[in-house]
Short mmCIF file of C-alpha atoms in Angstrom, two decimals:
data_model
loop_
_atom_site.label_atom_id
_atom_site.label_comp_id
_atom_site.label_asym_id
_atom_site.label_seq_id
_atom_site.Cartn_x
_atom_site.Cartn_y
_atom_site.Cartn_z
CA MET A 982 0.09 0.17 0.19
CA SER A 983 1.35 3.35 -0.44
CA GLU A 984 -0.52 5.48 1.09
CA LYS A 985 0.04 5.52 5.11
CA ILE A 986 -2.76 6.53 7.71
CA THR A 987 -1.32 8.26 10.85
CA HIS A 988 -3.22 9.23 13.73
CA THR A 989 -2.86 13.63 12.85
CA THR A 990 -3.01 13.57 9.09
CA ALA A 991 -6.59 11.72 9.51
CA THR A 992 -7.56 14.13 12.25
CA LYS A 993 -7.08 16.28 9.51
CA ALA A 994 -8.26 14.65 5.88
CA PRO A 995 -12.03 14.38 5.09
CA PRO A 996 -14.48 11.54 6.33
CA LEU A 997 -14.81 11.14 2.23
CA LYS A 998 -10.92 10.23 1.76
CA ILE A 999 -10.53 7.90 5.03
CA GLY A 1000 -13.35 6.23 2.96
CA VAL A 1001 -11.31 5.58 -0.76
CA THR A 1002 -8.41 4.87 1.43
CA ILE A 1003 -9.46 2.10 3.71
CA MET A 1004 -11.39 0.45 0.43
CA ARG A 1005 -7.77 1.09 -1.39
CA ALA A 1006 -7.02 -1.59 1.91
CA PHE A 1007 -9.43 -3.49 1.80
CA VAL A 1008 -8.81 -3.94 -1.79
CA GLU A 1009 -5.31 -5.14 -1.68
CA VAL A 1010 -6.54 -7.07 1.20
CA ARG A 1011 -8.18 -9.42 -1.18
CA ARG A 1012 -5.69 -9.69 -3.78
CA VAL A 1013 -2.89 -10.45 -1.58
CA LEU A 1014 -5.64 -12.88 -0.77
CA LEU A 1015 -6.38 -13.63 -4.37
CA GLN A 1016 -2.81 -14.81 -4.78
CA GLN A 1017 -2.37 -16.62 -2.03
CA SER A 1018 -5.31 -19.10 -3.66
CA ASP A 1019 -3.51 -19.07 -6.14
CA LEU A 1020 -0.53 -19.85 -4.58
CA LYS A 1021 -2.10 -22.88 -2.73
CA GLU A 1022 -3.83 -24.27 -5.95
CA GLN A 1023 -0.50 -24.35 -7.44
CA LEU A 1024 1.19 -26.80 -4.88
CA LYS A 1025 -1.34 -28.97 -5.09
CA GLU A 1026 -0.74 -29.11 -8.17
CA LEU A 1027 2.75 -29.62 -8.18
CA LYS A 1028 2.80 -31.99 -4.69
CA ASP A 1029 0.03 -34.27 -6.66
CA ARG A 1030 2.17 -34.65 -9.30
CA VAL A 1031 5.24 -35.08 -6.83
CA CYS A 1032 3.32 -37.65 -5.33
CA SER A 1033 2.24 -39.50 -8.43
CA HIS A 1034 6.01 -40.15 -9.32
CA ASP A 1035 7.13 -40.39 -6.10
CA ILE A 1036 5.07 -44.38 -6.19
CA GLN A 1037 6.29 -45.44 -9.03
CA PRO A 1038 10.30 -46.17 -7.64
CA ILE A 1039 8.06 -47.81 -4.86
CA GLN A 1040 6.94 -49.63 -7.35
CA VAL A 1041 9.89 -51.33 -8.65
CA TYR A 1042 11.75 -51.54 -5.70
CA LYS A 1043 9.28 -53.88 -4.30
CA ALA A 1044 8.60 -55.57 -7.60
CA LEU A 1045 12.92 -55.17 -7.35
CA GLU A 1046 12.61 -57.73 -4.03
CA ASN A 1047 10.71 -60.16 -4.86
CA ILE A 1048 12.88 -60.88 -7.42
CA PRO A 1049 14.32 -64.38 -6.00
CA GLY A 1050 17.90 -63.36 -5.11
CA GLU A 1051 20.96 -65.18 -4.33
CA LYS A 1052 20.00 -67.03 -1.33
CA ALA A 1053 16.91 -68.16 -2.41
CA ALA A 1054 18.63 -69.88 -4.69
CA ALA A 1055 21.16 -71.79 -2.87
#
């Protein structure tokens, strides 16, 4: 936010200017929250992709464990 309200400027400013400044602050908060929502969704998608790739190495490892080794042949 580019404007900062101090107690002295708030008491000298007309009510309309204070209202506009408050609305600008709410718009900025809304913008930040929307960006967070987008980031949250992107992180979830990334997590889903990574988790799906992590399953494949686990399956390969389990398949390798099930292959009879030298101990089973002896």
